[in-house]
XYZ file of C-alpha atoms in Angstrom:
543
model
C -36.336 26.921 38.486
C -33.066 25.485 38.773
C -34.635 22.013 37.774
C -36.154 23.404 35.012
C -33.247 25.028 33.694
C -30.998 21.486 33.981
C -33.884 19.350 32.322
C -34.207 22.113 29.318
C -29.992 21.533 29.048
C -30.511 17.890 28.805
C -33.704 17.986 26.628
C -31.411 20.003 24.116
C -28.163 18.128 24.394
C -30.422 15.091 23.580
C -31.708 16.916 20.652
C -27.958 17.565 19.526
C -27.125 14.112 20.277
C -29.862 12.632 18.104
C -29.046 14.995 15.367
C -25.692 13.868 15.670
C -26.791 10.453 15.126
C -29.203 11.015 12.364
C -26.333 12.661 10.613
C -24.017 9.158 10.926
C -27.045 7.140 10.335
C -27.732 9.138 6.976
C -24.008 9.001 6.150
C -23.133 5.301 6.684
C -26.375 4.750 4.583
C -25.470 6.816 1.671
C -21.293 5.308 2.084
C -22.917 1.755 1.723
C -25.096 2.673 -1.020
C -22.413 4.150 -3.345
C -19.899 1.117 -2.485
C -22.714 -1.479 -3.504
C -23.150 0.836 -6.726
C -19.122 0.697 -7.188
C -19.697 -2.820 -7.210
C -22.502 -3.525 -9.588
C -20.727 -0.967 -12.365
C -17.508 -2.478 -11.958
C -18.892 -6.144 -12.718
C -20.891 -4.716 -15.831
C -17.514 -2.696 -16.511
C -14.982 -6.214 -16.180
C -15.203 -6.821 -19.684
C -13.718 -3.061 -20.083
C -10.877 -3.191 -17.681
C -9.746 0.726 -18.353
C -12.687 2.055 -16.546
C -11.174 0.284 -13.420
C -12.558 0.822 -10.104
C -10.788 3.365 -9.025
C -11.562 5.542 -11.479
C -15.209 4.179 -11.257
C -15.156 5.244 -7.696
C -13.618 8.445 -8.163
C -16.225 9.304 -10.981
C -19.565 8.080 -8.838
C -18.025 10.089 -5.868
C -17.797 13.285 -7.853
C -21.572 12.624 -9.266
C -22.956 12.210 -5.694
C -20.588 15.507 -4.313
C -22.473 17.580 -7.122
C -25.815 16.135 -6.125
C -24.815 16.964 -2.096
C -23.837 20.331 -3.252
C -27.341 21.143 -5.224
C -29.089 19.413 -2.326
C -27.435 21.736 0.251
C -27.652 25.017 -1.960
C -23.714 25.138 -2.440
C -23.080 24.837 1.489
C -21.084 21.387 1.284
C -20.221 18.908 -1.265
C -19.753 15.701 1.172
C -21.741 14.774 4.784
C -18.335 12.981 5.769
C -15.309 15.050 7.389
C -12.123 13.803 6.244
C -9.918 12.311 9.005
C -6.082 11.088 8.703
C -7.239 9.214 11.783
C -10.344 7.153 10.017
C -7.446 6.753 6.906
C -4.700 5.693 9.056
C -6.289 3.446 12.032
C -9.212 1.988 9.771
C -9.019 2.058 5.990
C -5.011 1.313 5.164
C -4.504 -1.626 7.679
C -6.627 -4.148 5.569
C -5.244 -2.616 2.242
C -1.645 -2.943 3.074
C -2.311 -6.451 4.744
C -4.027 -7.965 2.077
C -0.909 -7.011 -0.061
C 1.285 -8.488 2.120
C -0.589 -11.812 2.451
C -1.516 -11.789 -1.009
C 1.680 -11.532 -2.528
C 3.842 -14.149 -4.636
C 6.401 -14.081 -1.945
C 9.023 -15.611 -4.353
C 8.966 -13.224 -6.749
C 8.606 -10.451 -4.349
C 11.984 -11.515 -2.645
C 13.657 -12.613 -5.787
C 13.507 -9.163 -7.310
C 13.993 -7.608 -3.250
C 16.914 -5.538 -3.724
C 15.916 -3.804 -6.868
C 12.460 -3.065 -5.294
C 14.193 -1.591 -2.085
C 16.603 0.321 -4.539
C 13.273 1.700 -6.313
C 10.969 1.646 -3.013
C 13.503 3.292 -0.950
C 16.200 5.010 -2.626
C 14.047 6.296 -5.257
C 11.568 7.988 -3.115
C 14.268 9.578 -1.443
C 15.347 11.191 -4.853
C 11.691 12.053 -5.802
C 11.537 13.617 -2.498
C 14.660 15.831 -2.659
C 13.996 16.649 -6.021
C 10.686 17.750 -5.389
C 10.895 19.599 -2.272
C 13.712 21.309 -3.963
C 11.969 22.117 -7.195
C 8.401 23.388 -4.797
C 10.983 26.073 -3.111
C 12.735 27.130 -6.294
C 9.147 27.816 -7.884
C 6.549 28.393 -5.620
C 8.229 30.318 -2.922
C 7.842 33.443 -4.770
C 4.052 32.468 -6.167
C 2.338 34.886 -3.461
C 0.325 31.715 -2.277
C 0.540 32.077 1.157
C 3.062 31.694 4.576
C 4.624 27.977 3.724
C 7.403 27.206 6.068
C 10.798 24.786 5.181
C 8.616 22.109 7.082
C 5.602 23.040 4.613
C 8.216 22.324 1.516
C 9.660 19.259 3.098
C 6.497 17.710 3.882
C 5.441 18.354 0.643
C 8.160 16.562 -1.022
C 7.476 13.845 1.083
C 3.244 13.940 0.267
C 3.829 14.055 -3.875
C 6.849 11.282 -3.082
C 3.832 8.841 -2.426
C 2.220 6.853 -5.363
C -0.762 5.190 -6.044
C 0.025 1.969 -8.793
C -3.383 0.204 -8.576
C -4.622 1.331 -11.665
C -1.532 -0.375 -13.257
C -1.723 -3.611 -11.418
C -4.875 -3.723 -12.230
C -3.675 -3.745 -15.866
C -0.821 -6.020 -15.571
C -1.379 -10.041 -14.729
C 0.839 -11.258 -11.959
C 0.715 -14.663 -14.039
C 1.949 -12.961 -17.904
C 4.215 -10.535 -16.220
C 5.367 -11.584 -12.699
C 8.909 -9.923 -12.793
C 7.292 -6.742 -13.587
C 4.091 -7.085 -11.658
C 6.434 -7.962 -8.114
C 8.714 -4.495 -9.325
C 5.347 -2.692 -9.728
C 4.026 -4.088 -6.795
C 6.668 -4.254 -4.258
C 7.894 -0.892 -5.078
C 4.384 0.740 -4.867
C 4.332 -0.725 -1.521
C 8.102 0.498 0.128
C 7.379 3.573 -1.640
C 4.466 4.392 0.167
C 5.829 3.074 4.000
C 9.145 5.039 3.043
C 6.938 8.130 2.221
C 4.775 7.827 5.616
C 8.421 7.597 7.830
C 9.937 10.284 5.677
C 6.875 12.253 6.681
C 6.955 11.180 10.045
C 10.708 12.016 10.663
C 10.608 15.671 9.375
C 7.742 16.277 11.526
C 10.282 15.676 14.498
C 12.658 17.996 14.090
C 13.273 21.914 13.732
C 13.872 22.850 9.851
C 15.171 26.501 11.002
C 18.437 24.957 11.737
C 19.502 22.191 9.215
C 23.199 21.068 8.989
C 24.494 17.522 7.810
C 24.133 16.411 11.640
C 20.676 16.940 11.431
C 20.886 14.926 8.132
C 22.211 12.126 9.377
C 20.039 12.117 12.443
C 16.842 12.067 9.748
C 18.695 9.299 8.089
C 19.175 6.966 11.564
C 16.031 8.115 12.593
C 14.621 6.805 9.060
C 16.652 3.632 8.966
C 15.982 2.950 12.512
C 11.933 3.012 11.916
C 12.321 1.197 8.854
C 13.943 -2.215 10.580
C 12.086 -1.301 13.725
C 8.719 -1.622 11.699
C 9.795 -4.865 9.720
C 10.785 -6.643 12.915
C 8.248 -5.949 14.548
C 5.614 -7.015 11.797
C 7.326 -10.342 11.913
C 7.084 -10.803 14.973
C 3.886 -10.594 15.099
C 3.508 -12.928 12.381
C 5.667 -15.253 13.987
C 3.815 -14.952 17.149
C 0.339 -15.354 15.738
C 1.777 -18.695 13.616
C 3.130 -20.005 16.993
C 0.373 -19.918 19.123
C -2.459 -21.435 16.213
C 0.389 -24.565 16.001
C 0.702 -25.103 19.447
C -3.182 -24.631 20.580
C -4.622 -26.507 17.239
C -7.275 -23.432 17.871
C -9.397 -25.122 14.828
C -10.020 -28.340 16.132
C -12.787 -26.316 18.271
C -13.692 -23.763 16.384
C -12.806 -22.022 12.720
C -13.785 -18.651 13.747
C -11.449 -18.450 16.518
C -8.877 -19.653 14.239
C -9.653 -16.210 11.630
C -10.477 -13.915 14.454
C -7.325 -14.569 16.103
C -5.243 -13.970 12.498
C -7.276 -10.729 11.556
C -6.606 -8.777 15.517
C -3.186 -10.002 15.241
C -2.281 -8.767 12.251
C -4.089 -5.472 13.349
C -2.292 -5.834 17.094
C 0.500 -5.402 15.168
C -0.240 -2.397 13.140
C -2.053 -0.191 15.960
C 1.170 -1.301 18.660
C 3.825 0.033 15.627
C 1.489 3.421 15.506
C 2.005 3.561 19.497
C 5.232 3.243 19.167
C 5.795 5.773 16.625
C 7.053 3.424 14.084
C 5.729 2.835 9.924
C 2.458 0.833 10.754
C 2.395 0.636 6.717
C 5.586 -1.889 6.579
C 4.692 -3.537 9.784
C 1.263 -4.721 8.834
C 2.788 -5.746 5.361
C 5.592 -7.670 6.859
C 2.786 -9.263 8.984
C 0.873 -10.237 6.310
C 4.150 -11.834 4.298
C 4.929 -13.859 7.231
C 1.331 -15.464 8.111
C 1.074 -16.081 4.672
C 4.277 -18.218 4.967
C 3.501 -19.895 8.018
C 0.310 -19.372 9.991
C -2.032 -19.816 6.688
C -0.531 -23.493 6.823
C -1.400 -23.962 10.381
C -4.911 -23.553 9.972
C -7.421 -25.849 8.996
C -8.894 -25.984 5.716
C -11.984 -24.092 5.655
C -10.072 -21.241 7.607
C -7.614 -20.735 4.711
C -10.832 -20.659 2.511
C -11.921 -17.899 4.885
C -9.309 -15.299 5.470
C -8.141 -15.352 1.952
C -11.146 -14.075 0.830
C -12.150 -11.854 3.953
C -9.092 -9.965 3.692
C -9.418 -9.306 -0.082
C -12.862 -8.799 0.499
C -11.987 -5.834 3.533
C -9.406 -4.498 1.217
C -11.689 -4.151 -1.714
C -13.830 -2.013 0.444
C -11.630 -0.011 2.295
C -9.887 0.973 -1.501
C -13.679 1.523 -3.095
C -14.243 3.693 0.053
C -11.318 5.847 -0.160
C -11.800 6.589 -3.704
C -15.596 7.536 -3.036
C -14.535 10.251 -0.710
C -11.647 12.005 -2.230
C -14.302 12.175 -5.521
C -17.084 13.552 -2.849
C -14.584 15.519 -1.155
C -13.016 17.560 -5.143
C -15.827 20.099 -4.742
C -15.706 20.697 -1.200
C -16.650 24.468 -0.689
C -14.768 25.412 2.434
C -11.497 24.482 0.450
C -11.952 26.134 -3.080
C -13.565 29.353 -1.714
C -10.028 30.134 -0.636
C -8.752 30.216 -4.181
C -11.818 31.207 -5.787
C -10.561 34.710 -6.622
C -7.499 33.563 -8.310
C -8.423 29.892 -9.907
C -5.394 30.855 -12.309
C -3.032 30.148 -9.809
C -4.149 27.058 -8.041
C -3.707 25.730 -11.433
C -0.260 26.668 -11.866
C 0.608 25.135 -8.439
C -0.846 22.526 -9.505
C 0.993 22.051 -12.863
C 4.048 22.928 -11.353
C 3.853 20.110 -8.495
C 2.549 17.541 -11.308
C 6.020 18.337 -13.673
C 8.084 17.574 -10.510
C 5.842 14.092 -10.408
C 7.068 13.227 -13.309
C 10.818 14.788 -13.414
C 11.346 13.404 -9.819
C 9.941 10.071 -10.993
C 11.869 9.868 -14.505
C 15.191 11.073 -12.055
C 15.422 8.006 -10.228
C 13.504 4.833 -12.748
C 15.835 5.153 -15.737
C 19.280 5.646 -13.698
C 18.061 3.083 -10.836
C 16.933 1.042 -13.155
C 20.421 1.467 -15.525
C 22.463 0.261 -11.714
C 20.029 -2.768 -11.419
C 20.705 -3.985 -14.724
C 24.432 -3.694 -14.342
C 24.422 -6.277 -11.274
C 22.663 -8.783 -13.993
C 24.438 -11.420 -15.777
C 21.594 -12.525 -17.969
C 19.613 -10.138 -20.614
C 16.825 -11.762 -19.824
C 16.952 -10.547 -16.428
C 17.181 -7.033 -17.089
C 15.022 -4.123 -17.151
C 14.246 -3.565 -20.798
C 13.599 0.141 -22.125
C 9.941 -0.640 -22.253
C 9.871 -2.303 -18.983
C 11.010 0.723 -17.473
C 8.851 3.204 -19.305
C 6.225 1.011 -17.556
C 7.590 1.418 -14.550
C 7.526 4.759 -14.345
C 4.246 6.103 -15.500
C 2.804 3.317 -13.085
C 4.087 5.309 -10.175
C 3.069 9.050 -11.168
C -0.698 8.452 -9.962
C -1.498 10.043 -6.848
C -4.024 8.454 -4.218
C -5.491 8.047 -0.702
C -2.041 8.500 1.252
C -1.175 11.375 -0.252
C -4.377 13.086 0.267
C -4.275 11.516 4.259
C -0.807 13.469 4.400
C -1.804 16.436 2.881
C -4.359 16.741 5.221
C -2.180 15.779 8.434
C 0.126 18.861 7.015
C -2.365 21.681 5.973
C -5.469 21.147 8.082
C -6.841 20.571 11.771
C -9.925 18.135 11.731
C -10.393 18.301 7.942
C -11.050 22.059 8.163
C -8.231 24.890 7.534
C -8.615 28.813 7.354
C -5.238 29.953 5.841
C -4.845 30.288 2.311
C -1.841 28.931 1.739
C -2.914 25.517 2.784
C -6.510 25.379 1.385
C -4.109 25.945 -2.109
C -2.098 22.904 -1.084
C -4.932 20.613 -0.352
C -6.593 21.791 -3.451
C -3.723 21.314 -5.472
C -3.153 17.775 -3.736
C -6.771 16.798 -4.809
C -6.237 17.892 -8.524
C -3.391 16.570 -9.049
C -4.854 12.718 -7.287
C -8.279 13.534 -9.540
C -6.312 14.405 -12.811
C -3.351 11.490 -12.662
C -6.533 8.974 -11.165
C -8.102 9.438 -14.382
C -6.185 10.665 -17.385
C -3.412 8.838 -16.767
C -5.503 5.791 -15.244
C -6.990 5.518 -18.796
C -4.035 5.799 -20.690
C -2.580 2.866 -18.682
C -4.317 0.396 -20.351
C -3.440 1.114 -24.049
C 0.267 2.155 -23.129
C 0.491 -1.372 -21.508
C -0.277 -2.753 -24.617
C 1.343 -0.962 -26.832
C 4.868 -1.307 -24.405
C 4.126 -4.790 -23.635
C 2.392 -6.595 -26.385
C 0.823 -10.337 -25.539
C 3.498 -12.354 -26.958
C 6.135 -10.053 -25.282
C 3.999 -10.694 -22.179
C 4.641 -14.350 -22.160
C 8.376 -14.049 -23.227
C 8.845 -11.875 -19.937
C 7.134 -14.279 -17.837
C 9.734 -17.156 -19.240
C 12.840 -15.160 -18.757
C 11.632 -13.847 -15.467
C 11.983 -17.432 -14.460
C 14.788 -20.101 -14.740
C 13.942 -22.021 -17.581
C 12.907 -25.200 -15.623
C 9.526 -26.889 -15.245
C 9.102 -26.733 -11.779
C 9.770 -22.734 -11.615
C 7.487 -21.920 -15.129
C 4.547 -24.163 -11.960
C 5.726 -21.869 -9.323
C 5.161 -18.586 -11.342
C 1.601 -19.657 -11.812
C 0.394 -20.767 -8.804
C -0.796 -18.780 -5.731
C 1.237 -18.238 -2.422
C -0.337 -20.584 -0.363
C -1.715 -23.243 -2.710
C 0.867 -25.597 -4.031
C 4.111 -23.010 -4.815
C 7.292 -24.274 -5.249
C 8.305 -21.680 -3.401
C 7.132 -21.991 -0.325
C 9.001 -25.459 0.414
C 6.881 -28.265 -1.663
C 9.567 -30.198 -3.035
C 12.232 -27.678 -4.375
C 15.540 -29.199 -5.111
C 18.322 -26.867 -4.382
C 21.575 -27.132 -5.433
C 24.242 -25.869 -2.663
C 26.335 -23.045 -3.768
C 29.995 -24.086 -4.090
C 32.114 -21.406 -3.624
C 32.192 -17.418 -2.462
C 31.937 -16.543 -6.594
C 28.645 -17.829 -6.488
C 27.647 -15.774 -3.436
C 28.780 -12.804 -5.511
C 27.292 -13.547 -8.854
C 23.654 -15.228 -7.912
C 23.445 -13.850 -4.719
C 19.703 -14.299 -4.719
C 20.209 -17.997 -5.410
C 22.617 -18.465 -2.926
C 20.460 -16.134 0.056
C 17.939 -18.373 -1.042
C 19.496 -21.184 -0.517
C 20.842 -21.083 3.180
C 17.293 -19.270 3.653
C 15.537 -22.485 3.208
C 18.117 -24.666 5.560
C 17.461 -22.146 7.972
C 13.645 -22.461 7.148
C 13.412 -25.886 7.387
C 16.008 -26.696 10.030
C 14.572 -24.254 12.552
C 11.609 -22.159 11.449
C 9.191 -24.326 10.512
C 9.710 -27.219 13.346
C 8.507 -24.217 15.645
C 6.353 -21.914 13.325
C 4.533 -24.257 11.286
C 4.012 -23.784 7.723
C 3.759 -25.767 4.930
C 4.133 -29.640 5.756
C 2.089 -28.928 8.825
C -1.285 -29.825 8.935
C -3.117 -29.466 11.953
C -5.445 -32.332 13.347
C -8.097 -32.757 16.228
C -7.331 -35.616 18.425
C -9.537 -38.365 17.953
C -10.175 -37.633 14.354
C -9.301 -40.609 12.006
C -9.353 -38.191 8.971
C -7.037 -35.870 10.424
C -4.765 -38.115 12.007
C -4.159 -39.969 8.854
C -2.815 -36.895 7.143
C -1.012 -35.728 10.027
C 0.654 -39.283 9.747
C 1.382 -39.097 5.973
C 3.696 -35.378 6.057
């Protein structure tokens, strides 16, 4: 009997277990599908660059949740339970690395202080301005039990933006001053969001006075040179040890393994430590870019520039899939079902604080940047900024991964006041994904017609032949930049520190760079050869 009785337990648990399966099986299928399909639209769609991908995602996602949903006689809309975890650990690594490693690093760093100034101060008004506005009109809404922590954290999820449909809009070659402000400050915004988020989660909003304040404001500071140090580190780490082993002269694949689990080392050791994984694995990526991408041999450059494009592209098509599955997910919209009135006036109430919290901080911010300038050409025009702000007031994948850290347990929640919230987060991400995703395109041209286009790429740079090269060529192939024969002029006095202090931080950078970093580091100049190789040792012999 009591035999019996265990083998019926394990007969069923292996039903449950193949079920279980079957249900993965089914849903990795159907994942891989739709991404294939993203793919095959988009390339018949590249001629018609405002149907992006994202939107092309977001629009094949919603198709297939409506087909789940008939399938499943209204039960569920998506076969895939949303996890911060799956977000967090697997998708935004490769997407925030690839930006990293991808970037123009000169621009980036010529134009660092203004993105910081938008990236970091700027959220921090959009935040304030936003949790501020939710409590002033939605506290008295009747939409459920939301706590201060609710209204902080939801300053801190709307704070977060989403510029890929605007990059993918703007070239990086017509438009690099803008594209690096667009770019770099998409990027700061959305590691200052996740800390912000982070930090009010770790302390008690009952009692706030301006000790607590400044404790948010260490606590914030301290994560946000915590993460970046530690990010180059592991850079720097990764760039030593491919130098000193010449890894490639036995094998290539060692050579890209060893750069893609370092760079994601990195990232899962910051998230142990409680520290912004998002500016870590960036900072990562900016410094193997700069120096272990040199150390490697040929055909490994080849490979990890495309592989981690290529594992961005899909984590990004991915994302966008689900939170288009996941806009007609029953569980979440029965909740507000008897009053659909209202969801919709959260939800325009937290998209006018988008945009009044955006507008709050672009035109002022932007209005202190230009002051610093001493050239008009190197100044945020009018149109510039208009730019600059409607390419931060979509809403994307990290705000959605917050939104769900805050309001749910395992992708599920029973309380009405949060099933409004996450419904209201996926509107808002839906409507500003699309409406304002297709409006990008013609507002870019209209703001920034193609002759104006090439006149910002000119004054972006100094007028000199060797900087118009270095604006059009890559990070790692042949930039100015990155060492390759740039003659710099030593700064004379302390008034030059003042007035071009980028110049002049540049300057002493590359002594340092030169002197120090890249006799130990590697980078560009070193090529790496296998003993016994004529080939090799003749270029090794020519640097």
């Amino acid at each position: 009997m009591a035999f019996g009785f265990v083998a019926q337990q394990f007969v069923r648990l292996g039903k449950v277990l193949a079920t279980s399966d079957h249900a993965s099986v089914v849903s990795i299928n159907l994942f891989v599908a739709l991404i294939c399909g993203c793919i095959v639209i988009g390339h018949l769609l590249e001629e018609r660059r405002w149907m992006n991908e994202s939107i092309t995602a977001l629009v094949i996602g919603v198709c297939t949740g409506v087909l789940i949903l008939l399938t499943s006689k209204g039960k569920s809309s998506h076969i895939l339970v949303f996890s911060e975890d799956l977000f967090f650990i697997y998708l935004l690594p490769p997407i925030i690395f690839n930006a990293g490693f991808q970037v123009k690093k000169k621009q980036f760093f010529r134009n660092f202080m203004t993105i910081m100034l938008f990236g970091a101060v700027g959220t921090l008004i959009s935040f304030f301005i936003i949790f501020f506005g939710a409590i002033a009109l939605l506290r008295n809404m009747d939409i459920g039990s939301l706590g201060i922590g609710d209204f902080l954290a939801i300053g801190a999820i709307f704070s977060a933006t989403d510029s890929v449909c605007t990059l993918q809009v703007l070239n990086q070659d017509e438009t690099p001053f803008l594209y690096s402000l667009v770019f770099g400050e998409g990027v700061v915004n959305d590691a200052t969001s996740v800390v912000l988020f982070n930090a009010i989660q770790n302390f008690n909003p009952v009692h706030i006075d301006a000790i607590i304040i400044l404790k948010i404001v260490a606590d914030f500071s301290y994560l946000f040179l915590s993460s970046t140090l530690l990010g180059a580190f592991g850079g720097l780490l990764s760039a030593y040890i491919i130098k000193k082993l010449y890894i490639g002269r036995h094998s290539t694949d060692r050579e890209v393994a060893l750069m893609i689990l370092m760079a994601y080392l990195s990232y899962m050791l910051t998230e142990l430590l409680n520290l912004s994984g998002i500016l870590t694995v960036f900072f990562c990526g900016i410094v193997m870019s700069h120096y272990t991408w040199h150390n490697v041999t040929e055909c490994s450059r080849v490979t990890t520039k495309h592989a981690f494009a290529t594992l961005s592209f899909i984590a990004e098509t991915f994302l966008f899939l689900y939170i288009g599955m996941d806009v007609l997910d029953i569980e979440k919209w029965k909740f507000v079902s008897n009053s659909p009135g209202k969801s919709l006036s959260v939800s325009s109430i937290l998209l006018g604080l988008v945009l009044v919290g955006r507008a709050a901080f672009v035109f002022p911010l932007s209005f202190l940047s230009n002051l610093t300038k001493n050239s008009p050409h190197q100044r945020i025009i009018f149109k510039q900024q208009v730019t600059i702000w409607w390419a931060g007031l979509m809403r994307g994948a990290v705000s959605i991964a917050l939104a769900y850290n805050q309001f749910t347990r395992s992708g599920h929640t029973e309380l009405r006041g949060n099933a409004i919230m996450i419904t209201s987060t996926i509107t808002i991400v839906l409507f500003s994904t699309v409406v304002f995703g297709l409006v990008t395109k013609p507002l870019v041209s209209f703001l920034l017609p193609h002759s104006a286009k090439h006149l910002s790429s000119m004054s972006s740079e100094p007028s000199s032949p060797q900087s118009l090269l270095s604006s059009l060529l890559e990070h790692g192939q042949g930039s100015v930049a990155d060492g390759g024969g740039e003659i710099l002029t030593r700064p004379s006095s302390l008034r030059m520190l003042l007035s071009k202090p980028t110049y002049t931080v540049h300057y002493y950078w590359r002594k340092f760079d030169d002197a120090f970093m890249r006799p130990v580091f590697g980078g560009r100049g070193f090529v790496p050869f296998s003993p016994g190789s004529p080939t090799e040792q003749s270029l090794h012999g020519r640097i």
